[in-house]
Amino acid sequence: LAVRRAALLPPPGAPGDPAGQPLPVESRPFASYGSALHVALPQPPRAGQLLTLEIDYEAGEGPGVCWLAPEQTAGKQKPYMYTQGQAVLNRSFFPGFDTPSVKCTYSATVKVPEGFTAVMSATSWEKQKDNTFVFKMSQPIPSYLIALAVGDIVSADVGPRSRVWAEPCLIEAAKKEYDGVIEEFLAVGEKLFGPYVWGRYDILFMPPSFPFGGMENPCLTFATPCLLAGDRSLVDVIIHEISHSWFGNLVTNATWGEFWLNEGFTMYAQRRISTEVYGSAYTCLEAATGRALLRQHMDNTGEDHPLNKLRVVIEPGLWGVNPDDTYNETPYEKGYCFVSYLAHLVGDQSKFDAFLQAYVNRFKFQSITADDTLGFFLEYFPELKEKGVDSIPGFEFDRWLNTPGWPPYLPDLSPGEQLMKPADELAELWAADDLNTEVIEAVDITAWRTYQLVYFLDQVLQKSPLPEGNVERLSKMYPKISKAQNAELRLRWCQIVLKNNLEAEYHKVKDFLHSQGKQKYTLPLYRAMWGGSESARALAMETFSATAPQLHVNVQNYVKKILGLEVAE
């Protein structure tokens, strides 16, 4: 981002040169992921004085602004651009106070070429002449939630306050998948956590290279097209993004070192909504797959890795950790366990729901620390404060926050056992040296929902490599799994193919990595290929050289690290 000039404009309605008074600007070192812009004012401002500063700048090359060639889109006809601010990337999109501790409203005027549409995370938008769009966000938000996308996109209504946006070739699928369901989730969210303050809740289905499952930009969630599974089986990702409307977007972590305040509470809220809509058995099963991801992550890094604390030390300065590189399962799933532990201390779901509503109401439109959250919890439940629940040996709040490792408390997921037990038993059967085909054939998996299949595949993966010949037979027997189009199933099947070195199905790994660029699917598969046989490593190199241009730059760099390639600074 290059700053051309800065000027102090006269106060609204006051005399003075409308072009303003030019000010000296200087860029000074700040961190490896951004520099500090210093603007010298003519005289020191008074406390409370309103200043209007105009900064002329040019942006476009930074990591927060993604430019896609036509072949990287679904339609393959026109280019596309989008921004991704979280965590510290919006500083490459516009100069600003790029920290979650500062919230502000914003407005934008965006002029695009003929045949393109612009959308933003704003409470109002209006198309004017000359392909110009005007946006306003009337609620204060942190900088990372300001988002823009421009492309060949169209929309379709799917509810009274919701529409889906997508490239024309995807709009029918998007409408079919989400028609009528979003309003149900919003209504349950409002019942549990209080009013939805953002007006609309729209979803933009991104091109396949979008690196995340979803990004909770207010009013307009950006979502991976992988969610268009055709059977509504992956809507829990949308429930997650909807839950951010209260936790993250309304009540925000003041620093990225306490990201669990955004994500742990959002996982808890997502599972509360899911329990109301789909029941506790299914929700516990989904939570069990989340727990398995946390286990996998901690096995990869070692439990005592400093990232496996809820409070991560992110030192600012030139040698500090880039907050974007701290992204992992811990704030999500260990954070979820801590929030569940708080609910367990309360011991009554409706009382804890009421606390969450009071918490949102108390801190809405603010940025807070874990101390604020836990202080409010103890203030809201004085009888718990009296009992000293913050310092129960082994479960101290301080230990939760500052000690790395496995969560001291795990919520009870036993309601999911009616769905897990058959999956566990079937996985056992497939891991046997002598396959008991009769018993296996008697198990009918046609009615199993996605997360039951995911759970089954996770168990098979844990037991892999399976005895000689078993994976081939499993593949033949369950085309529903081995030929699935559902991304969650494809990921697990590809992991199983690699762990069992099933070269006959390597092409499925390649096809999956060619079809999308989501970080959570891409990195585990490269790790598995790189940790596998010679031919698996060759597959990794071949696939990466073919797909690198279509990946987000951060994801490219993470893959390069896995493959031991040079990362350009």
mmCIF file with all atom_site columns, C-alpha atoms in Angstrom, residues 459-554:
data_model
loop_
_atom_site.group_PDB
_atom_site.id
_atom_site.type_symbol
_atom_site.label_atom_id
_atom_site.label_alt_id
_atom_site.label_comp_id
_atom_site.label_asym_id
_atom_site.label_entity_id
_atom_site.label_seq_id
_atom_site.pdbx_PDB_ins_code
_atom_site.Cartn_x
_atom_site.Cartn_y
_atom_site.Cartn_z
_atom_site.occupancy
_atom_site.B_iso_or_equiv
_atom_site.pdbx_formal_charge
_atom_site.auth_seq_id
_atom_site.auth_comp_id
_atom_site.auth_asym_id
_atom_site.auth_atom_id
_atom_site.pdbx_PDB_model_num
ATOM 1  C CA . GLN A 1 459 ? -11.961 -43.837 13.107  1.00 0.00 ? 459 GLN A CA 1
ATOM 2  C CA . VAL A 1 460 ? -10.815 -45.687 9.973   1.00 0.00 ? 460 VAL A CA 1
ATOM 3  C CA . LEU A 1 461 ? -8.046  -43.109 9.510   1.00 0.00 ? 461 LEU A CA 1
ATOM 4  C CA . GLN A 1 462 ? -6.884  -43.613 13.099  1.00 0.00 ? 462 GLN A CA 1
ATOM 5  C CA . LYS A 1 463 ? -6.705  -47.378 12.490  1.00 0.00 ? 463 LYS A CA 1
ATOM 6  C CA . SER A 1 464 ? -4.864  -46.959 9.171   1.00 0.00 ? 464 SER A CA 1
ATOM 7  C CA . PRO A 1 465 ? -2.896  -48.372 7.521   1.00 0.00 ? 465 PRO A CA 1
ATOM 8  C CA . LEU A 1 466 ? -5.471  -51.163 7.412   1.00 0.00 ? 466 LEU A CA 1
ATOM 9  C CA . PRO A 1 467 ? -4.560  -54.800 6.703   1.00 0.00 ? 467 PRO A CA 1
ATOM 10 C CA . GLU A 1 468 ? -3.657  -55.550 3.080   1.00 0.00 ? 468 GLU A CA 1
ATOM 11 C CA . GLY A 1 469 ? -6.592  -55.267 0.662   1.00 0.00 ? 469 GLY A CA 1
ATOM 12 C CA . ASN A 1 470 ? -9.123  -53.850 3.138   1.00 0.00 ? 470 ASN A CA 1
ATOM 13 C CA . VAL A 1 471 ? -9.138  -50.273 1.830   1.00 0.00 ? 471 VAL A CA 1
ATOM 14 C CA . GLU A 1 472 ? -9.721  -51.413 -1.737  1.00 0.00 ? 472 GLU A CA 1
ATOM 15 C CA . ARG A 1 473 ? -12.707 -53.430 -0.577  1.00 0.00 ? 473 ARG A CA 1
ATOM 16 C CA . LEU A 1 474 ? -14.016 -50.568 1.555   1.00 0.00 ? 474 LEU A CA 1
ATOM 17 C CA . SER A 1 475 ? -13.774 -48.283 -1.477  1.00 0.00 ? 475 SER A CA 1
ATOM 18 C CA . LYS A 1 476 ? -15.764 -50.715 -3.645  1.00 0.00 ? 476 LYS A CA 1
ATOM 19 C CA . MET A 1 477 ? -18.389 -51.348 -1.024  1.00 0.00 ? 477 MET A CA 1
ATOM 20 C CA . TYR A 1 478 ? -19.180 -47.689 -0.237  1.00 0.00 ? 478 TYR A CA 1
ATOM 21 C CA . PRO A 1 479 ? -19.167 -45.589 -3.412  1.00 0.00 ? 479 PRO A CA 1
ATOM 22 C CA . LYS A 1 480 ? -21.206 -43.102 -1.317  1.00 0.00 ? 480 LYS A CA 1
ATOM 23 C CA . ILE A 1 481 ? -17.893 -42.438 0.467   1.00 0.00 ? 481 ILE A CA 1
ATOM 24 C CA . SER A 1 482 ? -15.149 -43.135 -2.060  1.00 0.00 ? 482 SER A CA 1
ATOM 25 C CA . LYS A 1 483 ? -16.917 -41.236 -4.854  1.00 0.00 ? 483 LYS A CA 1
ATOM 26 C CA . ALA A 1 484 ? -18.452 -38.529 -2.633  1.00 0.00 ? 484 ALA A CA 1
ATOM 27 C CA . GLN A 1 485 ? -18.765 -34.932 -3.823  1.00 0.00 ? 485 GLN A CA 1
ATOM 28 C CA . ASN A 1 486 ? -19.091 -33.701 -0.233  1.00 0.00 ? 486 ASN A CA 1
ATOM 29 C CA . ALA A 1 487 ? -15.838 -31.900 0.682   1.00 0.00 ? 487 ALA A CA 1
ATOM 30 C CA . GLU A 1 488 ? -15.712 -33.172 4.285   1.00 0.00 ? 488 GLU A CA 1
ATOM 31 C CA . LEU A 1 489 ? -16.003 -36.764 3.053   1.00 0.00 ? 489 LEU A CA 1
ATOM 32 C CA . ARG A 1 490 ? -13.537 -36.168 0.203   1.00 0.00 ? 490 ARG A CA 1
ATOM 33 C CA . LEU A 1 491 ? -10.951 -34.795 2.651   1.00 0.00 ? 491 LEU A CA 1
ATOM 34 C CA . ARG A 1 492 ? -11.190 -37.877 4.889   1.00 0.00 ? 492 ARG A CA 1
ATOM 35 C CA . TRP A 1 493 ? -11.193 -40.299 1.976   1.00 0.00 ? 493 TRP A CA 1
ATOM 36 C CA . CYS A 1 494 ? -8.073  -38.642 0.538   1.00 0.00 ? 494 CYS A CA 1
ATOM 37 C CA . GLN A 1 495 ? -6.376  -38.867 3.953   1.00 0.00 ? 495 GLN A CA 1
ATOM 38 C CA . ILE A 1 496 ? -7.240  -42.585 4.108   1.00 0.00 ? 496 ILE A CA 1
ATOM 39 C CA . VAL A 1 497 ? -5.950  -43.136 0.544   1.00 0.00 ? 497 VAL A CA 1
ATOM 40 C CA . LEU A 1 498 ? -2.617  -41.540 1.516   1.00 0.00 ? 498 LEU A CA 1
ATOM 41 C CA . LYS A 1 499 ? -2.266  -43.214 4.911   1.00 0.00 ? 499 LYS A CA 1
ATOM 42 C CA . ASN A 1 500 ? -2.822  -46.601 3.230   1.00 0.00 ? 500 ASN A CA 1
ATOM 43 C CA . ASN A 1 501 ? -0.694  -45.651 0.219   1.00 0.00 ? 501 ASN A CA 1
ATOM 44 C CA . LEU A 1 502 ? -3.510  -46.638 -2.158  1.00 0.00 ? 502 LEU A CA 1
ATOM 45 C CA . GLU A 1 503 ? -1.842  -45.443 -5.357  1.00 0.00 ? 503 GLU A CA 1
ATOM 46 C CA . ALA A 1 504 ? -4.773  -46.559 -7.489  1.00 0.00 ? 504 ALA A CA 1
ATOM 47 C CA . GLU A 1 505 ? -6.796  -43.673 -5.994  1.00 0.00 ? 505 GLU A CA 1
ATOM 48 C CA . TYR A 1 506 ? -4.091  -40.976 -5.870  1.00 0.00 ? 506 TYR A CA 1
ATOM 49 C CA . HIS A 1 507 ? -5.968  -39.220 -8.666  1.00 0.00 ? 507 HIS A CA 1
ATOM 50 C CA . LYS A 1 508 ? -8.756  -38.438 -6.166  1.00 0.00 ? 508 LYS A CA 1
ATOM 51 C CA . VAL A 1 509 ? -6.302  -36.488 -4.008  1.00 0.00 ? 509 VAL A CA 1
ATOM 52 C CA . LYS A 1 510 ? -5.116  -34.565 -7.049  1.00 0.00 ? 510 LYS A CA 1
ATOM 53 C CA . ASP A 1 511 ? -8.673  -33.863 -8.250  1.00 0.00 ? 511 ASP A CA 1
ATOM 54 C CA . PHE A 1 512 ? -9.763  -32.627 -4.813  1.00 0.00 ? 512 PHE A CA 1
ATOM 55 C CA . LEU A 1 513 ? -6.789  -30.255 -4.511  1.00 0.00 ? 513 LEU A CA 1
ATOM 56 C CA . HIS A 1 514 ? -7.428  -28.985 -8.032  1.00 0.00 ? 514 HIS A CA 1
ATOM 57 C CA . SER A 1 515 ? -11.103 -28.331 -7.247  1.00 0.00 ? 515 SER A CA 1
ATOM 58 C CA . GLN A 1 516 ? -10.694 -26.008 -4.211  1.00 0.00 ? 516 GLN A CA 1
ATOM 59 C CA . GLY A 1 517 ? -8.112  -24.162 -2.113  1.00 0.00 ? 517 GLY A CA 1
ATOM 60 C CA . LYS A 1 518 ? -9.557  -24.160 1.394   1.00 0.00 ? 518 LYS A CA 1
ATOM 61 C CA . GLN A 1 519 ? -6.754  -24.073 3.967   1.00 0.00 ? 519 GLN A CA 1
ATOM 62 C CA . LYS A 1 520 ? -8.328  -26.669 6.283   1.00 0.00 ? 520 LYS A CA 1
ATOM 63 C CA . TYR A 1 521 ? -8.514  -29.188 3.411   1.00 0.00 ? 521 TYR A CA 1
ATOM 64 C CA . THR A 1 522 ? -5.289  -28.291 1.622   1.00 0.00 ? 522 THR A CA 1
ATOM 65 C CA . LEU A 1 523 ? -2.674  -28.298 4.398   1.00 0.00 ? 523 LEU A CA 1
ATOM 66 C CA . PRO A 1 524 ? -3.555  -31.677 5.999   1.00 0.00 ? 524 PRO A CA 1
ATOM 67 C CA . LEU A 1 525 ? -3.343  -33.373 2.594   1.00 0.00 ? 525 LEU A CA 1
ATOM 68 C CA . TYR A 1 526 ? 0.078   -31.874 1.808   1.00 0.00 ? 526 TYR A CA 1
ATOM 69 C CA . ARG A 1 527 ? 1.268   -32.897 5.293   1.00 0.00 ? 527 ARG A CA 1
ATOM 70 C CA . ALA A 1 528 ? 0.029   -36.443 4.633   1.00 0.00 ? 528 ALA A CA 1
ATOM 71 C CA . MET A 1 529 ? 1.650   -36.601 1.170   1.00 0.00 ? 529 MET A CA 1
ATOM 72 C CA . TRP A 1 530 ? 4.948   -35.226 2.468   1.00 0.00 ? 530 TRP A CA 1
ATOM 73 C CA . GLY A 1 531 ? 4.946   -37.707 5.343   1.00 0.00 ? 531 GLY A CA 1
ATOM 74 C CA . GLY A 1 532 ? 4.172   -40.593 2.997   1.00 0.00 ? 532 GLY A CA 1
ATOM 75 C CA . SER A 1 533 ? 5.942   -42.694 0.360   1.00 0.00 ? 533 SER A CA 1
ATOM 76 C CA . GLU A 1 534 ? 8.218   -41.480 -2.441  1.00 0.00 ? 534 GLU A CA 1
ATOM 77 C CA . SER A 1 535 ? 5.288   -41.553 -4.857  1.00 0.00 ? 535 SER A CA 1
ATOM 78 C CA . ALA A 1 536 ? 3.132   -39.568 -2.393  1.00 0.00 ? 536 ALA A CA 1
ATOM 79 C CA . ARG A 1 537 ? 5.856   -36.911 -2.210  1.00 0.00 ? 537 ARG A CA 1
ATOM 80 C CA . ALA A 1 538 ? 6.042   -36.802 -5.998  1.00 0.00 ? 538 ALA A CA 1
ATOM 81 C CA . LEU A 1 539 ? 2.261   -36.362 -6.078  1.00 0.00 ? 539 LEU A CA 1
ATOM 82 C CA . ALA A 1 540 ? 2.613   -33.415 -3.658  1.00 0.00 ? 540 ALA A CA 1
ATOM 83 C CA . MET A 1 541 ? 5.188   -31.651 -5.819  1.00 0.00 ? 541 MET A CA 1
ATOM 84 C CA . GLU A 1 542 ? 3.295   -32.287 -9.054  1.00 0.00 ? 542 GLU A CA 1
ATOM 85 C CA . THR A 1 543 ? -0.043  -31.130 -7.585  1.00 0.00 ? 543 THR A CA 1
ATOM 86 C CA . PHE A 1 544 ? 1.431   -28.029 -5.987  1.00 0.00 ? 544 PHE A CA 1
ATOM 87 C CA . SER A 1 545 ? 3.232   -26.874 -9.119  1.00 0.00 ? 545 SER A CA 1
ATOM 88 C CA . ALA A 1 546 ? -0.032  -27.196 -11.038 1.00 0.00 ? 546 ALA A CA 1
ATOM 89 C CA . THR A 1 547 ? -2.320  -25.538 -8.466  1.00 0.00 ? 547 THR A CA 1
ATOM 90 C CA . ALA A 1 548 ? -0.072  -22.926 -6.769  1.00 0.00 ? 548 ALA A CA 1
ATOM 91 C CA . PRO A 1 549 ? -1.344  -19.993 -8.898  1.00 0.00 ? 549 PRO A CA 1
ATOM 92 C CA . GLN A 1 550 ? -4.940  -20.661 -7.849  1.00 0.00 ? 550 GLN A CA 1
ATOM 93 C CA . LEU A 1 551 ? -4.158  -20.723 -4.098  1.00 0.00 ? 551 LEU A CA 1
ATOM 94 C CA . HIS A 1 552 ? -4.350  -17.774 -1.709  1.00 0.00 ? 552 HIS A CA 1
ATOM 95 C CA . VAL A 1 553 ? -0.839  -16.417 -1.099  1.00 0.00 ? 553 VAL A CA 1
ATOM 96 C CA . ASN A 1 554 ? -0.892  -17.376 2.623   1.00 0.00 ? 554 ASN A CA 1
#
